[in-house]
Coordinates of C-alpha atoms and ligand atoms in Angstrom, one line a residue:
Chain A
X1053 CA 14.7 -1.3 -24.6
X1054 CA 18.0 -0.7 -23.2
X1055 CA 16.3 0.5 -19.8
X1056 CA 14.2 -2.8 -19.7
X1057 CA 17.4 -4.9 -20.2
X1058 CA 19.4 -2.7 -17.7
X1059 CA 16.4 -3.2 -15.1
X1060 CA 16.1 -6.9 -15.8
X1061 CA 19.9 -7.3 -15.2
X1062 CA 19.7 -5.4 -11.8
X1063 CA 16.7 -7.3 -10.6
X1064 CA 18.2 -10.6 -11.5
X1065 CA 21.5 -9.7 -9.6
X1066 CA 19.2 -8.8 -6.6
X1067 CA 17.5 -12.4 -6.9
X1068 CA 20.8 -14.2 -6.9
X1069 CA 21.4 -14.2 -3.1
X1070 CA 17.9 -15.8 -2.7
X1071 CA 18.3 -18.2 -5.7
X1072 CA 19.4 -21.1 -3.7
X1073 CA 18.5 -23.5 -6.3
X1074 CA 20.6 -21.7 -9.1
X1075 CA 17.6 -21.4 -11.6
X1076 CA 18.3 -19.6 -14.6
X1077 CA 16.2 -16.6 -14.8
X1078 CA 14.0 -15.3 -17.5
X1079 CA 10.8 -13.1 -17.7
X1080 CA 8.6 -16.2 -17.2
X1081 CA 10.6 -17.4 -14.0
X1082 CA 8.0 -17.5 -11.2
X1083 CA 8.7 -16.7 -7.5
X1084 CA 6.6 -19.2 -5.9
X1085 CA 6.9 -22.1 -8.1
X1086 CA 10.1 -21.7 -9.9
X1087 CA 12.3 -20.0 -7.2
X1088 CA 10.2 -21.6 -4.5
X1089 CA 10.0 -18.6 -2.2
X1090 CA 8.3 -18.4 0.8
X1091 CA 6.5 -15.2 2.2
X1092 CA 9.5 -14.3 4.4
X1093 CA 11.9 -14.5 1.4
X1094 CA 9.6 -12.5 -0.7
X1095 CA 9.7 -9.9 2.1
X1096 CA 13.2 -9.6 2.3
X1097 CA 13.7 -9.6 -1.4
X1098 CA 11.0 -6.7 -2.0
X1099 CA 12.6 -4.6 0.5
X1100 CA 16.2 -4.9 -1.6
X1101 CA 14.2 -4.0 -4.8
X1102 CA 12.9 -1.1 -3.3
X1103 CA 16.1 0.1 -1.8
X1104 CA 17.9 -0.4 -5.0
X1105 CA 15.4 1.6 -7.2
X1106 CA 14.4 3.9 -4.4
X1107 CA 10.7 2.9 -5.0
X1108 CA 8.0 1.5 -3.3
X1109 CA 6.2 -1.6 -4.2
X1110 CA 2.8 -1.8 -2.4
X1111 CA 1.1 -4.9 -1.4
X1112 CA -1.4 -4.1 -3.9
X1113 CA 1.2 -4.3 -6.7
X1114 CA 3.0 -7.6 -5.0
X1115 CA -0.3 -9.3 -5.3
X1116 CA -0.4 -9.0 -9.1
X1117 CA 3.2 -10.0 -9.6
X1118 CA 3.9 -13.6 -10.1
X1119 CA 7.1 -13.7 -12.6
X1120 CA 10.3 -11.8 -13.1
X1121 CA 9.0 -10.1 -16.1
X1122 CA 6.2 -8.5 -14.3
X1123 CA 8.4 -7.3 -11.6
X1124 CA 10.8 -5.8 -13.9
X1125 CA 7.8 -4.0 -15.6
X1126 CA 6.4 -2.9 -12.4
X1127 CA 9.7 -1.4 -11.2
X1128 CA 9.8 0.5 -14.6
X1129 CA 6.2 2.0 -14.4
X1130 CA 6.7 2.8 -10.7
X1131 CA 9.9 4.6 -11.6
X1132 CA 8.2 6.6 -14.5
X1133 CA 5.4 7.7 -12.2
Chain B
X911 CA -17.9 -30.6 -9.4
X912 CA -14.7 -29.0 -7.7
X913 CA -14.7 -29.5 -4.1
X914 CA -14.0 -26.0 -2.7
X915 CA -12.7 -27.6 0.3
X916 CA -9.7 -29.3 -1.2
X917 CA -7.5 -26.3 -1.0
X918 CA -7.6 -27.1 2.8
X919 CA -6.2 -30.8 2.2
X920 CA -2.6 -29.8 3.3
X921 CA -3.8 -28.3 6.4
X922 CA -6.1 -31.3 7.2
X923 CA -3.2 -33.6 6.5
X924 CA -0.8 -31.8 8.5
X925 CA -3.2 -32.1 11.5
X926 CA -4.0 -35.5 11.0
X927 CA -0.3 -36.4 10.9
X928 CA 0.1 -34.5 14.3
X929 CA -2.7 -36.3 15.9
X930 CA -1.7 -39.7 14.7
X931 CA 1.4 -39.5 16.8
X932 CA -0.9 -39.6 19.9
X933 CA -0.9 -36.0 20.6
X934 CA -4.0 -34.2 21.9
X935 CA -5.4 -31.5 19.8
X936 CA -4.0 -28.2 20.9
X937 CA -6.7 -26.6 19.5
X938 CA -9.8 -28.2 20.9
X939 CA -9.3 -27.7 24.8
X940 CA -12.5 -27.4 26.6
X941 CA -12.5 -25.8 30.1
X942 CA -15.4 -27.5 32.1
X943 CA -15.1 -25.1 35.1
X944 CA -13.4 -21.7 35.6
X945 CA -12.6 -21.3 39.5
X946 CA -10.7 -17.9 39.1
X947 CA -8.9 -15.8 36.6
X948 CA -5.8 -18.0 37.1
X949 CA -7.4 -21.6 37.6
X950 CA -9.7 -23.8 35.7
X951 CA -10.8 -27.5 35.4
X952 CA -9.6 -29.0 32.0
X953 CA -9.9 -32.7 31.6
X954 CA -11.0 -32.9 35.1
X955 CA -7.8 -31.5 36.2
X956 CA -7.1 -28.2 38.1
X957 CA -5.2 -26.2 35.5
X958 CA -3.0 -22.9 36.2
X959 CA -4.2 -20.5 33.3
X960 CA -1.1 -19.0 31.7
X961 CA -2.5 -18.2 28.3
X962 CA -5.7 -16.1 28.5
X963 CA -4.7 -12.5 28.3
X964 CA -6.6 -11.8 31.4
X965 CA -3.8 -9.6 32.5
X966 CA -5.6 -7.7 35.4
X967 CA -7.7 -10.7 36.5
X968 CA -11.0 -8.6 36.1
X969 CA -13.1 -11.7 35.0
X970 CA -14.2 -12.2 38.5
X971 CA -13.8 -8.8 40.1
X972 CA -17.0 -8.6 42.3
X973 CA -18.0 -5.1 41.4
X974 CA -17.5 -5.8 37.7
X975 CA -19.9 -8.9 38.2
X976 CA -22.5 -6.9 40.2
X977 CA -22.6 -4.1 37.4
X978 CA -22.9 -6.9 34.8
X979 CA -25.8 -8.6 36.7
X980 CA -27.6 -5.3 37.5
X981 CA -27.5 -4.2 33.9
X982 CA -28.7 -7.9 32.7
X983 CA -31.7 -7.5 35.1
X984 CA -32.6 -3.8 34.2
X985 CA -31.9 -3.8 30.6
X986 CA -32.2 -7.6 29.4
X987 CA -30.0 -10.1 27.5
X988 CA -29.4 -8.1 24.6
X989 CA -30.3 -5.2 22.4
X990 CA -31.2 -6.8 19.2
X991 CA -30.1 -4.1 17.2
X992 CA -27.3 -2.0 15.5
X993 CA -25.7 1.0 17.7
X994 CA -27.1 3.5 15.1
X995 CA -30.7 2.3 15.2
X996 CA -32.3 0.6 18.6
X997 CA -28.8 -0.8 19.9
X998 CA -27.6 2.3 22.0
X999 CA -28.6 2.1 25.5
X1000 CA -27.6 4.1 28.5
X1001 CA -24.8 1.5 29.3
X1002 CA -23.2 1.9 26.0
X1003 CA -22.8 5.4 26.3
X1004 CA -21.5 5.2 29.7
X1005 CA -19.0 2.7 28.5
X1006 CA -17.7 5.3 26.0
X1007 CA -17.8 7.8 28.8
X1008 CA -15.4 5.5 30.7
X1009 CA -13.2 5.1 28.0
X1010 CA -13.0 8.8 27.5
X1011 CA -11.9 9.2 31.3
X1012 CA -9.6 6.5 31.0
X1013 CA -7.6 7.7 28.0
X1014 CA -8.4 11.4 28.7
X1015 CA -9.5 11.9 25.0
X1016 CA -12.6 13.5 23.6
X1017 CA -14.2 10.8 21.6
X1018 CA -14.8 6.9 22.1
X1019 CA -16.7 4.4 19.7
X1020 CA -17.1 1.0 21.0
X1021 CA -17.4 -2.0 18.6
X1022 CA -18.6 -5.6 19.1
X1023 CA -15.0 -6.7 19.2
X1024 CA -11.3 -5.5 18.9
X1025 CA -11.3 -7.3 15.6
X1026 CA -14.3 -5.1 14.4
X1027 CA -12.8 -1.8 15.6
X1028 CA -9.5 -2.5 13.4
X1029 CA -11.6 -3.7 10.5
X1030 CA -14.0 -0.7 10.7
X1031 CA -11.6 1.9 11.3
X1032 CA -8.9 0.9 9.0
X1033 CA -10.9 0.3 6.2
X1034 CA -13.3 3.1 6.5
X1035 CA -10.5 5.9 7.0
X1036 CA -8.1 5.2 4.1
X1037 CA -9.4 5.1 0.5
X1038 CA -8.0 4.1 -2.8
X1039 CA -5.6 7.2 -3.0
X1040 CA -4.4 7.0 0.5
X1041 CA -1.5 4.9 1.9
X1042 CA -1.7 2.7 4.9
X1043 CA 2.0 1.9 6.3
X1044 CA 2.1 -1.1 8.7
X1045 CA 4.7 -3.2 10.3
X1046 CA 4.6 -6.5 8.7
X1047 CA 3.9 -8.5 11.9
X1048 CA 0.7 -6.7 12.5
X1049 CA -2.3 -8.5 13.8
X1050 CA -4.7 -10.3 11.5
X1051 CA -7.4 -7.8 12.3
X1052 CA -5.1 -5.0 11.0
X1053 CA -4.4 -6.7 7.6
X1054 CA -8.1 -7.7 7.2
X1055 CA -8.9 -4.0 7.8
X1056 CA -6.6 -3.3 4.9
X1057 CA -8.2 -6.0 2.7
X1058 CA -11.7 -4.5 3.5
X1059 CA -10.7 -1.0 2.2
X1060 CA -8.8 -0.5 -0.9
X1061 CA -5.9 1.9 0.2
X1062 CA -2.5 1.2 -1.0
X1063 CA -0.6 -1.1 1.4
X1064 CA 3.1 -0.6 2.4
X1065 CA 4.5 -2.9 4.9
X1066 CA 7.8 -2.5 6.7
X1067 CA 10.1 -4.6 8.6
X1068 CA 9.3 -5.4 12.2
X1069 CA 10.0 -2.6 14.4
X1070 CA 12.5 -1.2 12.1
X1071 CA 12.7 2.7 12.4
X1072 CA 14.8 3.3 9.3
X1073 CA 12.7 0.8 7.2
X1074 CA 9.5 3.1 8.3
X1075 CA 11.4 6.2 7.4
X1076 CA 12.6 5.2 3.9
X1077 CA 9.0 4.2 2.9
X1078 CA 7.5 7.4 4.2
X1079 CA 10.2 9.5 2.4
X1080 CA 9.4 7.6 -1.0
X1081 CA 5.5 8.3 -0.8
X1082 CA 4.1 11.5 -2.4
X1083 CA 4.1 14.2 0.1
X1084 CA 0.6 15.3 -0.6
X1085 CA -0.9 11.7 -0.2
X1086 CA -3.0 10.8 2.6
X1087 CA -1.1 8.5 4.9
X1088 CA -2.2 6.4 7.9
X1089 CA 1.0 4.8 9.9
X1090 CA -0.5 1.6 11.8
X1091 CA 1.5 0.3 15.0
X1092 CA 1.0 -1.9 17.9
X1093 CA 2.1 -1.1 21.5
X1094 CA 2.9 -4.5 22.3
X1095 CA 3.3 -7.3 19.7
X1096 CA 1.5 -10.2 20.9
X1097 CA 3.5 -13.2 19.4
X1098 CA 6.8 -12.5 20.9
X1099 CA 5.7 -10.0 23.7
X1100 CA 7.9 -7.3 22.4
X1101 CA 7.1 -3.4 22.5
X1102 CA 7.6 -1.0 19.6
X1103 CA 9.7 1.9 19.6
X1104 CA 6.6 4.2 19.2
X1105 CA 8.4 7.4 20.3
X1106 CA 10.8 7.2 17.4
X1107 CA 8.3 5.9 14.9
X1108 CA 5.5 8.4 15.7
X1109 CA 8.1 11.5 15.5
X1110 CA 8.9 10.2 12.1
X1111 CA 5.2 9.5 11.0
X1112 CA 4.4 12.9 12.0
X1113 CA 7.3 14.7 10.3
X1114 CA 6.1 13.1 7.0
X1115 CA 2.7 14.3 7.5
X1116 CA 0.9 10.8 8.4
X1117 CA -1.7 10.2 11.0
X1118 CA -1.0 7.4 13.3
X1119 CA -3.0 4.4 14.7
X1120 CA -1.8 2.5 17.8
X1121 CA -3.2 -0.7 18.7
X1122 CA -2.8 -1.1 22.4
X1123 CA -4.7 -4.4 22.8
X1124 CA -2.0 -6.0 24.9
X1125 CA -0.8 -3.0 26.9
X1126 CA -4.0 -1.5 28.1
X1127 CA -4.5 -1.4 31.8
X1128 CA -0.9 -2.7 32.4
X1129 CA 1.8 -0.6 30.7
X1130 CA 2.2 3.2 31.4
X1131 CA 1.8 5.4 34.3
X1132 CA -2.0 5.2 34.3
X1133 CA -2.2 1.8 32.3
X1134 CA -3.0 3.6 29.1
X1135 CA -0.4 1.7 27.0
X1136 CA 3.0 1.8 25.5
X1137 CA 2.5 5.3 24.0
X1138 CA 1.5 6.6 27.4
X1139 CA 4.7 5.0 28.6
X1140 CA 6.9 6.7 26.0
X1141 CA 5.2 9.9 26.6
X1142 CA 3.8 10.3 23.2
X1143 CA 0.1 9.4 23.5
X1144 CA -0.9 13.0 22.7
X1145 CA 0.7 12.4 19.2
X1146 CA -1.4 9.5 18.6
X1147 CA -4.5 10.1 16.5
X1148 CA -6.5 6.8 17.1
X1149 CA -6.0 4.3 19.7
X1150 CA -7.7 1.0 19.3
X1151 CA -8.2 -1.6 22.0
X1152 CA -10.2 -4.3 23.2
X1153 CA -12.3 -5.5 26.1
X1154 CA -11.3 -9.0 25.6
X1155 CA -7.8 -8.9 27.4
X1156 CA -7.2 -6.4 30.5
X1157 CA -10.8 -5.4 30.7
X1158 CA -12.0 -8.8 31.0
X1159 CA -15.0 -9.4 29.1
X1160 CA -15.7 -8.8 25.0
X1161 CA -15.7 -5.8 22.9
X1162 CA -13.4 -3.4 21.1
X1163 CA -13.0 0.3 20.8
X1164 CA -11.4 3.3 19.3
X1165 CA -10.5 6.4 21.2
X1166 CA -9.5 9.8 19.4
X1167 CA -9.1 13.6 19.6
X1168 CA -10.0 14.2 16.2
X1169 CA -12.6 16.9 15.9
X1170 CA -14.6 15.1 13.0
X1171 CA -14.3 11.5 14.9
X1172 CA -18.2 11.0 15.3
X1173 CA -18.8 10.8 11.7
X1174 CA -17.4 7.4 11.7
X1175 CA -20.5 6.3 13.5
X1176 CA -22.4 6.8 10.2
X1177 CA -19.9 5.6 7.7
X1178 CA -18.1 2.7 9.6
X1179 CA -19.7 -0.5 8.1
X1180 CA -18.4 -3.0 10.8
X1181 CA -20.1 -0.6 13.3
X1182 CA -23.5 0.1 11.5
X1183 CA -24.2 -3.3 10.3
X1184 CA -23.8 -5.4 13.3
X1185 CA -25.9 -5.6 16.6
X1186 CA -24.4 -3.9 19.5
X1187 CA -22.9 -5.6 22.6
X1188 CA -25.5 -6.9 25.4
X1189 CA -25.9 -4.1 28.0
X1190 CA -24.6 -6.5 30.7
X1191 CA -21.2 -6.7 28.8
X1192 CA -20.6 -2.9 28.2
X1193 CA -21.7 -2.4 32.1
X1194 CA -19.1 -4.9 33.2
X1195 CA -16.5 -3.0 30.8
X1196 CA -17.3 0.2 32.1
X1197 CA -16.9 -0.7 35.7
X1198 CA -13.8 -2.6 35.0
X1199 CA -12.1 0.4 32.8
X1200 CA -12.9 2.6 35.8
X1201 CA -11.2 0.4 38.3
X1202 CA -8.3 0.0 36.0
X1203 CA -7.8 3.6 36.4
X1204 CA -6.6 3.0 40.0
X1205 CA -4.8 -0.3 39.7
X1206 CA -1.1 0.7 40.1
X1207 CA -0.7 -2.1 42.8
X1208 CA -1.9 -4.6 40.6
X1209 CA 0.2 -3.2 37.7
X1210 CA 3.4 -3.6 39.9
X1211 CA 2.6 -7.2 40.9
X1212 CA 2.2 -8.2 37.3
X1213 CA 5.4 -6.5 36.4
X1214 CA 7.0 -8.8 39.3
X1215 CA 5.3 -11.8 37.9
X1216 CA 6.6 -11.1 34.2
X1217 CA 10.0 -10.6 35.3
X1218 CA 10.1 -13.7 37.7
X1219 CA 8.8 -16.0 34.9
X1220 CA 11.2 -14.6 32.3
X1221 CA 14.2 -15.2 34.4
X1222 CA 13.0 -18.6 35.7
X1223 CA 12.6 -19.9 32.1
X1224 CA 15.5 -18.1 30.8
X1225 CA 17.6 -19.9 33.6
X1226 CA 16.1 -23.3 32.6
X1227 CA 17.7 -22.6 29.1
X1228 CA 14.3 -21.8 27.2
X1229 CA 14.7 -19.7 24.3
X1230 CA 12.7 -16.7 24.7
X1231 CA 11.1 -14.1 22.3
X1232 CA 12.6 -11.3 24.0
X1233 CA 16.0 -10.8 25.7
X1234 CA 14.3 -9.2 28.5
X1235 CA 10.8 -9.0 30.0
X1236 CA 8.8 -6.1 27.9
X1237 CA 5.2 -7.0 28.6
X1238 CA 3.0 -9.4 30.3
X1239 CA 3.7 -11.9 27.4
X1240 CA 6.6 -14.3 27.7
X1241 CA 6.8 -16.1 24.4
X1242 CA 8.9 -19.5 24.5
X1243 CA 10.3 -20.3 21.1
X1244 CA 10.0 -24.2 20.4
X1245 CA 12.2 -26.0 17.8
X1246 CA 9.2 -27.3 15.6
X1247 CA 5.5 -27.9 15.5
X1248 CA 5.9 -31.4 16.8
X1249 CA 7.8 -30.7 19.8
X1250 CA 5.8 -27.5 20.5
X1251 CA 2.5 -29.7 20.6
X1252 CA 4.3 -32.2 22.8
X1253 CA 5.6 -29.7 25.1
X1254 CA 2.0 -28.1 25.2
X1255 CA 0.7 -31.3 26.2
X1256 CA 3.2 -32.2 28.7
X1257 CA 2.4 -28.8 30.2
X1258 CA -1.3 -29.5 30.2
X1259 CA -0.6 -33.0 31.7
X1260 CA 1.1 -31.1 34.6
X1261 CA -1.6 -28.6 35.1
X1262 CA -0.5 -25.5 33.0
X1263 CA -2.5 -24.0 30.3
X1264 CA -0.4 -22.1 27.7
X1265 CA -1.3 -20.9 24.0
X1266 CA 0.3 -22.8 21.3
X1267 CA 0.9 -20.4 18.4
X1268 CA 2.1 -21.4 14.8
X1269 CA 2.4 -20.2 11.3
X1270 CA 0.7 -18.1 9.6
X1271 CA -0.1 -16.4 13.0
X1272 CA 3.5 -16.3 14.0
X1273 CA 6.3 -14.3 12.5
X1274 CA 9.4 -16.1 10.7
X1275 CA 7.5 -19.6 10.5
X1276 CA 7.9 -20.1 14.2
X1277 CA 6.1 -22.5 16.9
X1278 CA 5.6 -20.6 20.0
X1279 CA 4.2 -21.4 23.4
X1280 CA 2.9 -18.0 24.5
X1281 CA 2.5 -17.4 28.3
X1282 CA 0.5 -14.4 29.4
X1283 CA 0.6 -13.6 33.0
X1284 CA -2.2 -12.4 35.2
X1285 CA -2.0 -9.8 38.1
X1286 CA -3.8 -12.4 40.1
X1287 CA -1.0 -15.0 39.6
X1288 CA 0.6 -15.4 43.1
X1289 CA 4.3 -15.4 43.3
X1290 CA 3.9 -19.2 44.5
X1291 CA 1.9 -20.0 41.4
X1292 CA 4.8 -18.7 39.2
X1293 CA 7.3 -20.7 41.1
X1294 CA 5.0 -23.7 40.5
X1295 CA 4.7 -22.9 36.8
X1296 CA 8.5 -22.6 36.4
X1297 CA 8.8 -25.9 38.1
X1298 CA 6.3 -27.6 35.6
X1299 CA 8.1 -26.2 32.7
X1300 CA 11.2 -27.8 33.7
X1301 CA 9.6 -31.3 34.1
X1302 CA 7.6 -30.9 30.8
X1303 CA 10.6 -29.6 28.8
X1304 CA 12.5 -32.8 29.9
X1305 CA 9.6 -34.9 29.1
X1306 CA 9.0 -33.5 25.8
X1307 CA 12.6 -33.5 24.7
X1308 CA 12.8 -29.7 24.4
X1309 CA 15.3 -29.1 27.3
X1310 CA 18.7 -30.8 26.6
Ligands
PLP1488 C1 -3.2 -6.7 18.4 C2 -4.5 -7.0 18.4 N1 -5.5 -6.4 17.9 C3 -7.0 -6.7 17.9 C4 -7.2 -7.9 18.5 C5 -8.7 -8.5 18.4 O1 -9.2 -8.2 19.7 P1 -10.7 -8.8 20.1 O2 -10.4 -10.4 20.7 O3 -11.5 -8.0 20.9 O4 -11.5 -9.2 18.9 C6 -6.3 -8.8 19.2 C7 -6.7 -9.9 20.0 O5 -7.0 -11.0 19.4 C8 -5.0 -8.4 19.1 O6 -4.1 -9.2 19.7

């Protein structure tokens, strides 16, 4: 569980620079609706996640990710692979 | 009943809003008569064509037209069949021979369009456990090729060598990888650092596909494209191209030295399950391609035109897609869609046709007026164009 909380915090930190409206973050926060990100913001953000965790999040995975919780789970599962 | 069209409502609204300001619809222009590669009648007015990708002006070349007419007479209007059944005539084979001569490669496969060439090659080659690493600003046909297949898709920031390298490093070394690049990116007219990128791709065991749609015939000592120009064509596994730009007709192709290339004719669905090009089309393409091998003077004049237009528009104060002219595309960045459409119309009123491009086709949500030059544009025409841009820019409120 500690790893998940730690990953969540690191992800949340990377969201902050793009969190223009100061939305408070939970697992259920969605990127498109709550954070109102466009495709350019998503691209920059995904690149920063990939660099932070030294992983790749393919477009195939991105298509399945709608909220912060799903992203955190994806980051953990990709790291474990 | 749910109307499946309701998802298009925002787009329909945006279009209505734009047209209600009195602007002409930039996406429904009709050319009534085409006078030459650089001039047509639009709305009864003689108009200089500056947005056709007819880079080498081959559409009215007398040898090209003669070859087409001859094939039309000898082979008929169409093949009514797939390339692998009844749709391969000798002109199709000859066209593939012309491509092999042009690129100096062992294999060539002609598709019905460039769009289908990307669709077919990309979707067929990479399967579920393979990776396709592509520039985020890739053409729609490349993305659609990815969508038609089921490989893992890894995009990287436009023309960013480090971003490509980082991603390749993170992929499993043993996995199959295809790096997909373009020579010229058609939205801004910028070229790719192919030399560096291909070196990195090869170092990580990836195969490389380069779409040279906007460079064939023009860039490189023999007009083979940006990879030739940067001295790395021999390391490109697959070149994708089109007949709808420099070649001056319609069709697409892939050329390669891969020893097993020919198997694609059996497994590539967008090649198999569609009718082949009409014989007249492939005959015009073959003639045009062979003439492009010896078109050094035309290439030189097209470069002059490109430099002249770039400088002229820059001096007028327009914001351009590239600092320096890199290709035959000069892209003018508009402040927004409204003023872009107004500028497009002001240019058309003054007898200049350019291409209006807007999201999602454009990067970074930009509205662009894309100008593509032709080797048949005279220097005087380019001067004229610059003068008309000045007047249109003032009329549309784009120039301060
Ligand atoms: C980069 C690129 N690839 C492929 C194509 C498709 O070519 P075609 O018009 O032959 O379908 C185009 C042109 O639209 C293009 O710009």
